[in-house]
Each structure stands twice: as structure tokens, then as C-alpha cells.
XYZ file of C-alpha atoms in Angstrom:
597
model
C 67.512 76.320 129.239
C 70.985 77.995 129.345
C 71.325 80.883 127.052
C 74.414 79.521 125.205
C 74.657 76.832 122.180
C 76.221 73.569 123.511
C 77.158 70.327 122.499
C 74.423 67.418 123.390
C 76.314 64.549 121.758
C 79.441 63.345 119.657
C 79.421 60.490 117.498
C 83.125 59.555 115.871
C 83.649 57.018 113.467
C 87.179 55.753 111.978
C 89.585 58.434 113.625
C 92.657 57.277 115.027
C 91.855 54.852 117.933
C 88.279 55.571 117.833
C 85.884 53.111 115.621
C 82.493 54.118 116.638
C 81.793 55.997 119.573
C 78.967 58.307 121.154
C 79.450 60.727 123.829
C 76.557 62.495 125.375
C 78.075 65.514 126.592
C 77.769 67.784 129.403
C 79.141 71.144 130.830
C 82.417 69.582 131.835
C 83.487 66.204 130.539
C 86.674 64.683 131.952
C 88.196 61.914 130.020
C 90.506 59.541 132.156
C 92.502 56.553 131.394
C 95.735 55.100 130.987
C 98.588 56.247 128.779
C 97.711 55.270 124.920
C 93.917 54.335 126.143
C 92.898 56.972 123.398
C 91.384 59.391 125.497
C 93.038 62.551 123.951
C 91.631 61.503 120.332
C 88.097 62.578 121.437
C 89.533 66.309 121.921
C 91.588 65.986 118.767
C 88.670 64.881 116.761
C 87.066 68.143 117.673
C 90.070 70.107 116.650
C 89.727 68.721 113.267
C 86.123 69.231 113.136
C 86.202 72.891 114.141
C 89.900 73.863 113.202
C 91.020 71.564 110.428
C 93.981 70.493 112.971
C 94.336 67.344 114.878
C 97.229 67.715 117.288
C 98.137 71.246 117.981
C 99.633 72.720 115.137
C 99.550 69.730 112.922
C 97.105 69.763 109.978
C 94.820 66.663 109.158
C 96.217 63.797 107.261
C 93.559 61.258 106.130
C 96.696 58.196 105.969
C 97.431 58.739 109.479
C 94.304 59.963 111.081
C 92.244 57.486 109.570
C 91.399 54.447 112.325
C 94.233 51.948 112.548
C 91.216 49.500 113.691
C 89.388 49.535 110.468
C 88.807 45.911 109.399
C 91.279 44.856 106.458
C 88.331 42.607 105.029
C 85.959 45.408 105.709
C 83.956 46.626 102.132
C 82.549 49.718 103.942
C 83.882 52.923 102.967
C 86.954 54.103 104.245
C 85.639 57.609 105.476
C 86.047 59.407 109.061
C 82.651 60.758 110.149
C 82.170 63.285 112.942
C 78.712 64.131 113.850
C 77.768 66.529 116.635
C 74.360 67.537 117.648
C 74.101 71.286 119.151
C 71.376 72.483 121.402
C 70.335 76.068 120.216
C 68.799 77.623 123.180
C 65.306 79.419 123.272
C 66.663 82.848 122.958
C 67.597 82.029 119.319
C 64.770 81.872 116.517
C 65.730 79.190 115.579
C 65.866 76.550 118.704
C 66.117 73.157 119.331
C 68.780 70.375 118.322
C 70.703 71.258 114.994
C 73.060 68.152 113.520
C 76.105 69.194 112.016
C 78.114 66.340 110.034
C 81.317 66.359 108.585
C 83.080 63.801 106.416
C 86.590 63.347 105.170
C 87.899 60.577 102.712
C 91.087 59.751 101.100
C 92.382 62.325 98.117
C 91.243 65.618 100.347
C 87.564 64.574 100.079
C 85.359 66.177 102.154
C 81.550 67.031 102.899
C 79.441 68.504 105.561
C 75.738 68.979 106.238
C 73.941 70.923 108.819
C 70.397 69.602 109.285
C 67.315 70.346 111.947
C 65.535 67.837 114.222
C 63.322 66.596 111.246
C 66.339 65.820 109.162
C 66.047 69.072 106.913
C 68.409 71.568 105.825
C 68.085 75.135 107.596
C 66.568 77.692 105.012
C 68.749 79.921 103.223
C 68.112 83.169 105.212
C 68.565 80.588 108.438
C 71.392 82.231 110.823
C 72.197 78.555 112.288
C 74.978 77.529 110.048
C 76.590 80.763 110.615
C 76.230 80.657 114.152
C 77.795 77.267 114.407
C 80.579 77.948 112.226
C 81.612 81.009 114.597
C 82.036 78.440 117.424
C 85.635 78.869 118.746
C 87.066 75.750 119.924
C 90.291 76.219 122.077
C 92.258 73.197 122.033
C 95.452 73.292 124.682
C 97.626 70.244 124.145
C 99.218 68.196 127.030
C 102.802 69.915 126.626
C 102.279 73.749 126.864
C 105.312 74.863 124.862
C 106.791 78.206 124.592
C 105.344 78.434 121.024
C 101.903 77.537 122.406
C 102.317 80.583 124.692
C 103.096 82.753 121.899
C 100.470 81.840 120.109
C 98.116 82.213 123.088
C 99.268 85.660 123.416
C 98.519 86.218 119.747
C 95.085 85.102 120.173
C 94.565 87.499 123.028
C 95.763 90.524 120.780
C 93.148 89.470 117.853
C 90.515 89.355 120.337
C 91.240 92.473 122.384
C 91.836 94.443 119.123
C 88.530 93.261 117.850
C 86.455 94.453 120.526
C 84.259 97.578 119.080
C 86.045 100.865 120.460
C 88.834 99.115 121.810
C 90.897 101.578 123.762
C 94.241 99.561 122.419
C 93.316 101.016 118.986
C 93.592 104.725 120.436
C 96.742 103.708 122.447
C 98.400 102.179 119.312
C 97.473 105.280 117.207
C 98.755 108.041 120.224
C 102.269 106.233 120.316
C 102.735 106.183 116.598
C 101.910 110.074 116.639
C 104.443 110.274 119.412
C 106.947 107.958 117.448
C 106.781 110.168 114.717
C 107.145 113.205 116.522
C 110.609 111.899 117.622
C 111.772 110.584 114.285
C 110.537 113.622 112.585
C 114.135 114.817 111.547
C 114.415 111.054 109.812
C 111.293 111.809 107.775
C 112.572 115.632 106.966
C 116.093 114.034 105.391
C 114.315 110.941 103.719
C 112.249 113.780 102.110
C 114.718 116.143 100.844
C 117.098 113.636 99.759
C 114.811 110.643 98.412
C 112.011 113.088 97.451
C 109.307 110.847 98.927
C 107.135 111.009 101.931
C 108.134 108.330 104.775
C 107.461 107.913 108.557
C 107.836 105.387 111.307
C 104.338 103.901 112.256
C 103.366 100.857 114.483
C 101.980 98.018 111.929
C 98.291 97.276 112.151
C 98.710 93.870 113.194
C 100.313 93.798 116.516
C 100.032 89.804 117.061
C 104.076 89.505 116.558
C 104.851 92.143 119.289
C 102.155 90.594 121.190
C 103.979 87.010 121.275
C 106.824 88.781 122.711
C 104.926 90.312 125.818
C 105.403 88.585 129.243
C 103.392 88.246 132.333
C 105.179 89.875 135.421
C 104.472 88.230 138.700
C 104.943 89.038 142.109
C 103.711 87.280 145.511
C 104.627 87.276 149.247
C 107.217 85.212 148.669
C 109.344 87.047 146.198
C 111.110 90.538 146.015
C 110.343 92.407 142.822
C 108.709 91.364 139.800
C 109.690 88.011 137.965
C 108.792 87.110 134.578
C 106.375 84.232 134.147
C 108.462 82.655 131.861
C 111.204 82.374 134.664
C 108.483 80.782 137.111
C 107.381 77.096 137.473
C 105.666 74.985 134.809
C 102.731 75.123 137.726
C 102.513 78.825 137.659
C 102.804 79.018 133.905
C 99.747 76.458 133.880
C 97.346 78.009 136.206
C 97.498 81.175 133.857
C 96.075 79.450 130.936
C 92.679 78.874 131.657
C 92.496 82.318 132.966
C 93.652 83.877 130.011
C 91.387 81.440 127.906
C 88.456 82.508 129.899
C 89.128 86.016 129.237
C 89.369 85.474 125.777
C 85.999 83.892 125.713
C 84.511 86.893 127.729
C 86.227 89.224 125.266
C 85.008 87.262 122.132
C 81.215 88.203 123.399
C 81.933 91.964 122.984
C 83.203 91.717 119.400
C 79.743 91.536 117.947
C 78.204 94.625 116.501
C 74.468 94.900 117.508
C 72.452 92.417 116.440
C 75.309 89.886 115.186
C 75.503 86.431 116.394
C 76.918 85.238 119.609
C 80.244 83.594 119.769
C 80.276 80.340 121.786
C 83.396 79.174 122.825
C 84.239 75.263 123.622
C 87.522 74.068 125.232
C 89.571 71.071 124.473
C 92.114 70.830 127.393
C 94.617 67.974 127.546
C 96.109 67.407 131.080
C 95.414 70.880 132.629
C 97.492 69.282 136.001
C 100.843 68.965 134.061
C 103.641 70.879 136.146
C 100.752 71.504 139.226
C 101.469 70.458 142.562
C 98.189 68.089 143.489
C 96.968 70.787 146.270
C 97.063 73.032 143.315
C 95.360 71.006 141.018
C 92.141 70.566 143.164
C 91.950 74.352 143.203
C 92.533 74.553 139.584
C 89.831 71.996 139.048
C 87.451 73.730 141.227
C 88.096 76.759 138.756
C 87.473 74.810 135.638
C 84.310 73.746 137.257
C 83.283 77.410 137.732
C 84.290 78.041 134.320
C 82.310 75.672 132.983
C 79.097 77.397 133.598
C 80.069 79.811 130.870
C 82.304 77.397 128.699
C 81.599 73.777 127.657
C 84.790 71.660 127.925
C 86.428 68.514 127.034
C 89.538 67.554 129.388
C 91.686 64.492 129.542
C 93.374 63.820 132.779
C 95.765 61.689 135.161
C 95.107 63.678 138.359
C 92.224 62.350 140.763
C 91.986 66.166 141.352
C 89.654 66.115 138.371
C 88.508 62.613 137.991
C 87.330 62.241 141.651
C 84.568 65.059 140.604
C 81.556 63.746 141.433
C 79.269 63.221 138.357
C 76.011 65.446 138.357
C 74.037 67.311 135.982
C 76.971 69.174 134.830
C 79.994 67.233 135.334
C 80.671 63.771 133.997
C 83.930 61.542 134.525
C 84.420 59.218 131.174
C 86.574 55.978 131.706
C 88.604 55.316 128.405
C 89.798 51.826 127.876
C 91.236 49.972 125.136
C 88.507 47.183 123.826
C 89.226 44.095 122.599
C 91.156 43.372 119.313
C 89.617 45.765 116.746
C 87.153 47.746 118.913
C 89.728 50.379 119.613
C 88.967 52.903 122.321
C 86.009 52.413 124.230
C 84.314 54.730 126.564
C 82.798 53.819 129.926
C 80.336 56.122 132.090
C 79.332 53.778 134.798
C 82.336 53.596 136.813
C 82.589 55.366 140.613
C 85.172 57.426 141.374
C 86.930 55.049 143.368
C 86.827 52.509 140.412
C 88.455 55.010 138.411
C 90.894 55.550 141.246
C 91.720 51.949 141.602
C 92.357 51.657 137.519
C 94.431 54.735 137.950
C 96.852 53.068 140.286
C 95.918 56.051 143.009
C 95.163 53.459 146.004
C 98.847 52.457 146.123
C 99.719 56.205 146.427
C 97.202 57.169 148.946
C 97.050 53.762 151.018
C 100.070 54.872 153.129
C 98.573 57.910 153.849
C 94.974 56.313 154.826
C 97.169 53.760 156.954
C 98.906 56.999 158.748
C 95.114 58.629 159.248
C 94.031 55.338 160.827
C 96.645 55.143 163.017
C 96.335 58.553 164.579
C 92.619 57.902 164.832
C 93.606 54.992 166.815
C 96.043 56.382 169.187
C 93.674 59.094 169.867
C 90.800 56.612 170.778
C 93.565 54.788 172.843
C 94.080 58.074 174.843
C 90.338 58.518 175.330
C 89.921 54.740 176.468
C 92.260 55.585 179.177
C 89.964 58.224 180.717
C 92.382 60.899 180.302
C 89.919 63.528 179.332
C 87.407 65.090 181.492
C 84.842 67.845 179.770
C 86.403 70.760 181.730
C 88.032 73.589 180.171
C 91.655 72.227 179.498
C 94.771 74.033 178.656
C 97.038 71.490 176.963
C 101.068 72.016 176.921
C 104.113 69.927 175.873
C 105.409 68.367 178.829
C 105.654 68.338 182.797
C 107.833 71.485 183.400
C 105.556 73.419 180.975
C 102.480 72.399 183.104
C 104.211 73.541 186.463
C 105.486 76.962 184.904
C 102.030 77.683 183.905
C 100.163 76.721 187.004
C 102.551 78.951 189.144
C 102.126 81.686 186.895
C 98.378 81.425 187.087
C 98.918 81.427 190.752
C 100.914 84.477 190.578
C 99.141 86.637 187.893
C 95.520 85.631 187.436
C 93.210 85.021 190.470
C 90.300 84.286 188.032
C 92.176 81.351 186.531
C 93.704 80.415 189.762
C 90.024 79.831 191.297
C 89.312 78.027 188.549
C 92.166 75.685 188.701
C 91.080 75.230 192.532
C 87.671 74.396 192.000
C 88.771 72.277 189.069
C 86.621 73.660 186.377
C 90.039 74.325 184.722
C 92.994 72.180 184.503
C 96.363 72.196 182.576
C 96.997 69.035 181.298
C 100.146 66.928 179.813
C 100.855 63.339 179.350
C 102.771 62.152 182.241
C 106.344 60.880 181.050
C 105.079 61.298 177.492
C 105.537 64.967 176.635
C 106.717 66.953 173.160
C 104.968 68.151 170.122
C 103.859 65.012 168.602
C 102.081 64.073 172.170
C 100.416 67.112 171.942
C 99.129 66.787 168.390
C 97.775 63.404 169.524
C 96.036 65.041 172.465
C 94.284 67.530 169.956
C 92.964 65.027 168.034
C 91.669 62.811 170.961
C 89.779 66.140 172.349
C 88.267 66.420 168.914
C 87.233 62.968 168.753
C 85.879 63.069 172.912
C 82.804 64.721 171.944
C 83.653 67.312 174.602
C 82.151 70.929 174.238
C 84.468 72.617 177.046
C 87.095 74.796 175.779
C 90.571 73.394 174.986
C 93.597 75.543 174.051
C 96.559 73.861 172.773
C 100.100 75.819 173.734
C 103.122 75.261 171.722
C 106.536 76.393 172.378
C 107.650 78.702 169.401
C 110.696 77.179 168.663
C 111.254 74.936 165.547
C 109.575 72.079 166.530
C 106.712 73.801 168.130
C 106.164 75.971 164.924
C 106.281 72.666 162.763
C 103.932 70.791 164.913
C 101.233 73.861 165.201
C 101.405 73.818 161.613
C 100.753 70.077 161.070
C 97.959 70.291 163.428
C 95.882 73.156 162.257
C 96.515 71.977 158.456
C 95.304 67.992 159.414
C 92.005 66.881 157.884
C 91.294 66.180 161.804
C 91.517 69.331 162.926
C 90.141 71.289 159.719
C 87.163 69.196 159.516
C 86.578 68.928 163.285
C 82.908 68.680 164.493
C 81.453 72.621 165.303
C 81.149 71.783 168.877
C 84.902 71.295 169.201
C 85.867 74.363 170.678
C 89.819 73.971 170.601
C 92.046 76.566 169.866
C 95.912 76.311 169.017
C 98.282 78.828 170.321
C 101.775 79.868 170.755
C 103.277 80.905 174.055
C 103.049 84.661 174.039
C 106.414 86.142 173.644
C 107.647 87.987 176.682
C 108.582 92.043 176.411
C 112.551 91.161 176.250
C 111.487 88.881 172.977
C 109.123 91.515 171.304
C 111.912 94.072 171.674
C 114.153 91.729 169.919
C 111.713 91.000 167.343
C 111.285 94.983 166.697
C 115.014 94.939 166.033
C 114.545 91.789 163.395
C 116.314 89.309 165.583
C 113.726 86.374 165.283
C 114.925 83.959 168.140
C 112.914 80.834 168.636
C 111.966 80.666 172.472
C 110.783 77.829 174.387
C 108.905 78.129 177.883
C 111.884 78.930 179.878
C 112.951 81.679 177.354
C 109.965 83.661 179.106
C 111.717 83.799 182.279
C 113.454 87.245 183.216
C 117.076 88.112 182.260
C 117.837 88.353 186.044
C 116.613 84.627 186.230
C 118.806 83.587 183.254
C 121.842 85.079 184.581
C 121.397 82.696 187.882
C 120.685 79.762 185.286
C 123.625 80.506 183.910
C 125.822 80.718 186.722
C 124.228 77.130 187.795
C 125.202 75.580 184.443
C 121.709 75.047 183.550
C 121.900 76.313 180.049
C 123.613 75.353 176.738
C 124.675 77.380 173.723
C 122.200 77.673 170.644
C 123.344 76.060 167.559
C 125.112 78.049 165.004
C 122.460 77.180 162.645
C 119.642 78.324 164.847
C 121.517 81.797 165.240
C 122.125 82.454 161.860
C 118.622 81.957 161.390
C 117.649 84.558 164.018
C 119.706 87.096 162.649
C 119.047 86.449 159.133
C 117.269 89.826 158.065
C 119.958 91.895 159.157
C 122.958 89.804 158.634
C 125.561 91.005 155.999
C 128.679 89.496 154.728
C 131.055 92.142 155.978
C 130.112 90.929 159.661
C 129.926 87.698 161.636
C 126.769 86.921 163.515
C 128.422 87.884 167.124
C 129.009 91.370 165.409
C 125.826 91.919 164.392
C 124.166 90.662 167.860
C 126.860 93.471 169.599
C 125.157 96.206 167.133
C 121.770 95.175 167.494
C 121.463 94.210 171.265
C 123.136 96.722 173.477
C 122.109 94.812 176.611
C 124.912 92.295 176.883
C 122.816 90.448 179.650
C 120.204 89.898 177.197
C 122.465 89.066 174.475
C 124.509 86.511 176.874
C 121.510 84.873 177.902
C 118.275 84.201 176.208
C 119.443 85.443 173.014
C 122.370 82.923 172.661
C 121.525 80.288 175.154
C 118.809 77.362 175.327
C 117.739 75.809 178.558
C 119.989 72.543 178.685
C 117.753 69.786 177.633
C 118.519 67.426 180.378
C 118.095 70.209 183.014
C 114.633 71.373 182.924
C 113.551 69.668 185.929
C 116.355 71.432 187.782
C 115.556 74.743 186.131
C 112.138 74.622 187.491
C 112.725 73.294 191.053
C 115.206 76.233 191.245
C 112.328 78.754 189.968
C 109.954 77.118 192.632
C 112.223 77.237 195.440
C 112.190 81.126 195.315
C 110.571 83.555 197.230
C 107.453 85.022 195.926
C 108.862 88.380 195.115
C 111.775 86.689 193.027
C 109.067 84.344 191.246
C 107.043 87.466 190.184
C 110.012 89.047 188.837
C 111.118 85.757 187.146
C 107.652 84.897 185.555
C 107.140 88.356 184.372
C 107.591 87.237 180.963
C 104.506 84.865 181.365
C 101.985 87.993 182.031
C 101.067 88.264 178.245
C 100.406 84.122 177.966
C 98.339 84.516 181.111
C 96.121 87.375 179.321
C 95.554 85.268 176.141
C 94.588 82.625 178.439
C 91.974 84.875 180.406
C 90.557 86.081 177.073
C 90.053 82.708 175.571
C 88.706 81.026 178.771
C 86.565 84.041 179.750
């Protein structure tokens, strides 16, 4: 049995849209349903039970909160009843099930009763009533306003300041002393002129000060600190459960020796609000982890939460409107797929499923065409990439060249169907093929290549690949010339032809086999060193003293329609010229040797 008090069941009668519903509770209880189904009324009923409020900051009003589904012709008593069964763990002297029942009627009538499993009231010396009344129910509204954040920080203060031997108290006292020293002259003047003792000090209650505090945030994408208030709603929303978990943990430290433990329960409305879907899945995992210490009741519209599998600790409850006077009804026997369908998830994900199925179909077609044999394979974007790589292997790697000759290694591209997208499909096909030989997917490090590499490695197919799929995804390694440019913070894109030497590029430029880089590409390359005072050309002149390099690979691309002619020129040169021209391929060949072995 857990060492904490937990709710085993909740019976709610005549509260708002709920006529009479029983909730069998687990650690993490997720309520999902369409708008106005009444799912939030479970959390608000708990807020009424523990805090005397319904919505955040709104006090209970019987006329407004009594169920509007109560039959007009009924002769029954008009009352709201909430009955909660708690499981007291074995670590307590009085263990087992205790029931706490509260009743509200018109004209501010309230009543409550705590009984044990036998229906008897606890003895006067029993600690159970006091323990139950110390339960902290933290209600988090769907709209996380600035006022809510302020109250959360005030709660943080009250919790931290209540900790035994809190260092906060010492810090406040020290600051008060420093403040009094700096303002001693004021105190002296007051004493002399008004004849009373007066000195500045920090107020004992710092909750108002805490409300004005800010979290300063910093990450890899930012330069300097940014107030949390100025960050997006999603970043702010991710802070809330972490702060609440800290408060719950600190509450356990506020007890004197032998005093009763403080149990915390969360009622969290739509935690996913403002959070992108991928981060919502991370958030849902955080909640599941926290639920091992804090019982929670959550409302949601997000598949990140309602796709959680039902198990002994987590349950998803679908809330729907019943017939006529039934009010909100709770359904426990719906699968995640059913809930997703009712919530309108399928029309959203169907296009992505169709896209994945199309990718799989194309990959299977490649397999059916028998393009893959189970030997070590280097996959490249196009025909000329294949030709350059085979020539570089011949020049710089006897080991890899021998493998090419005895057909235990091959460089592969789809004839007539090159490009990054085709390379992704080839990678998928390899994953599905069942091949166990090594495969290396090589992309140019240009805009298209970077995008395609990211798409491939982040895809579900790649991330969930079988363990025997020995496939690696790499960029062509930069040449020494490009590395020197990077050191100067000139971040140029490069295609395979940019690995050719500067001497070769001068020849290509003479033959009109190249074309100028676009302005946007050049401005992106010099972004880290560009200033308002200088043009791109001026910056390039300052940072690249070698005009041959500047006027070839830095400012030009291979002409997209003349790539065959470029390779044919290189291939026609003498061997010693080829060795010089292709020297920029050495690092890529070394990488391949390391991977292939």
C-alpha cells in the first residue's frame, strides 16, 4: 500500500451538470469530453469540497451551483452532496477506508460527517479528521491568468516560509539589518524631532513581494535572460506543474516531529493550453511521473493525455451529456481509439497516416524492384555524387576500392531519380528490407540536404527502426578550405562540387560551369559577422583574404544544368590533377573508412 492518503471514490450529487455520479479514483484521473459536457465540474466539485470555492477565486453560491438538471417535480430535498472515501495507509495508527461527506442546502446550510468503514464517527482523540482537513487541494483553472501566477507565487512563499529552520527567514532578517544601517540617519532624525523610535524593516508577510517576483529564463536559442512573463504561454504553462510539485514537496517539510502529514491533490484544468503537441506529450509524461506522489484529476482535449493507456495507476474517463434530465455521464469502457474518434482526432491525423502509408508503399516498391542487395551500401543524392565518390575512393582508399571491386561495397543512387526526397525513400526502403549490412546515407550540406537529413532522422520510421538496421545518416565532410571558412564564421552551404579544390574551381569558372549564389544564401552565410555599416561584399573582403577562394566556392554554386559536364571535365584530367582537384574529399573518405571498417 502507498504511504500516502489517497481518494478511493467520489460521489457527487446535484452539482451543476452532475446529477448523481460515482468516480472510482486512481493516481491519475483524466476527464475528456466535448465542450459543455461537464468534465470540469468534477474538479470544481472537489474545489468546493476542500476550499469552499467552485471556479478559481469564486466562492460557492447555492443558487448558481445547484444542479440545473434537478427535476422540477421532485419532492426530494434540494441539496448538493459530495462524499469522498479516503484510503488511510498502513503507516497510520487508524488505517483503512474513511468516508467524509459534506452537504450544502439553501440559506447557507452546511453539514459534514466523517465515518470509518463501520459507519462510526472517529473518537475524539482520533487524528483522522485533522489529517483529512489538512489535505491541500490545488485547483488550476483552464485559463492561467496573471492573477493565477501571482497567487501561485504567493503560495510558494507561504510554503517556503513555513519550512522549519527556513533559510529565507535568516535572509530576511539579515536584509532588515542592512536596511536599518543604511537608513540609520532617518531613524536618528525621527527620534530627535518626533521623539519616537522608528526604523525601516521588511514586513513579516512577504506574500505581496513574492507576487512581484519573476522567473528569468535562458536557453540555447536566447542571448541573455528573459522574464518568464515575456515568454510564450506554453513555456509559462510548463512551469506550473513543476512549481506545484515543489510546493507539495516543501509542504512535507513544514511538519514538526510527530505532526500529521500533508497530502496534496491536484485538480488541473486543460494543462495542454498553449503547449505545442509534441511538448504536450512530454508534459503528460511529467504528470504521470508526478502522480506517483500526488493524486491528480485532470481535464483535457489533448491526445497527449487522453491517449494514455488505462492501467492500475492511470484512467481516462469520457464525459458526455446524458439524455434529457440525466446531466453529465461518465464512461469508463471507451478505448483510446474510441475517445480519439469522439474528440475529432481522426480527421486531423488521417492525412498524416495517409502520408506515412504512401511513404511505406513507395519504399516497398523500391524493394520489389530488387534494387537492394544485402551488401554495405553508400547512398548518395544523384548520379554525379556517385561518380565523384567512386573516383575519390579509387584515389584515396585502397581498402574501400578493393571492396568496390569485389562487390562487397557499392555506392548507390536511383538512376534518373536523384535528389534529397529520393534519398529519404531509399533509406526507408533499406530499413524495411531486413538487410543487416551497413548503410550510410550521405547528404550535401546545402539547404535542401540539411532539411532532408532532419526529416529523415526525426521520422517515425527511422526512430523506430529495427535494431538490426545498421544505417547511419551523415553529411559530406567539409574540405579544409570550408573548415577554415567556418573558423572565420562564414557558414556557407556546400554541395559535393564545393569539395573540389580552388584550382579546379578556377577552371570551372573559366568554362562557365558555375553560377552566382543567391543573395539570400550569401547573407545567411555571413550573418554572424555582418554589420549595418558594411555590405556583404565588404565583409567577405575583410574576412577572406584569398580572392581565389572568395571568388569561387564562397560566392558561386555549380550550375545546376552543367553538373554532368563538370564531372566529365574532372574525370578527363590526368591522375595527378585529379588527386589535387579531389583533395577536399579526403575527410569524407576517412569517415567512410571509419564506419565501414
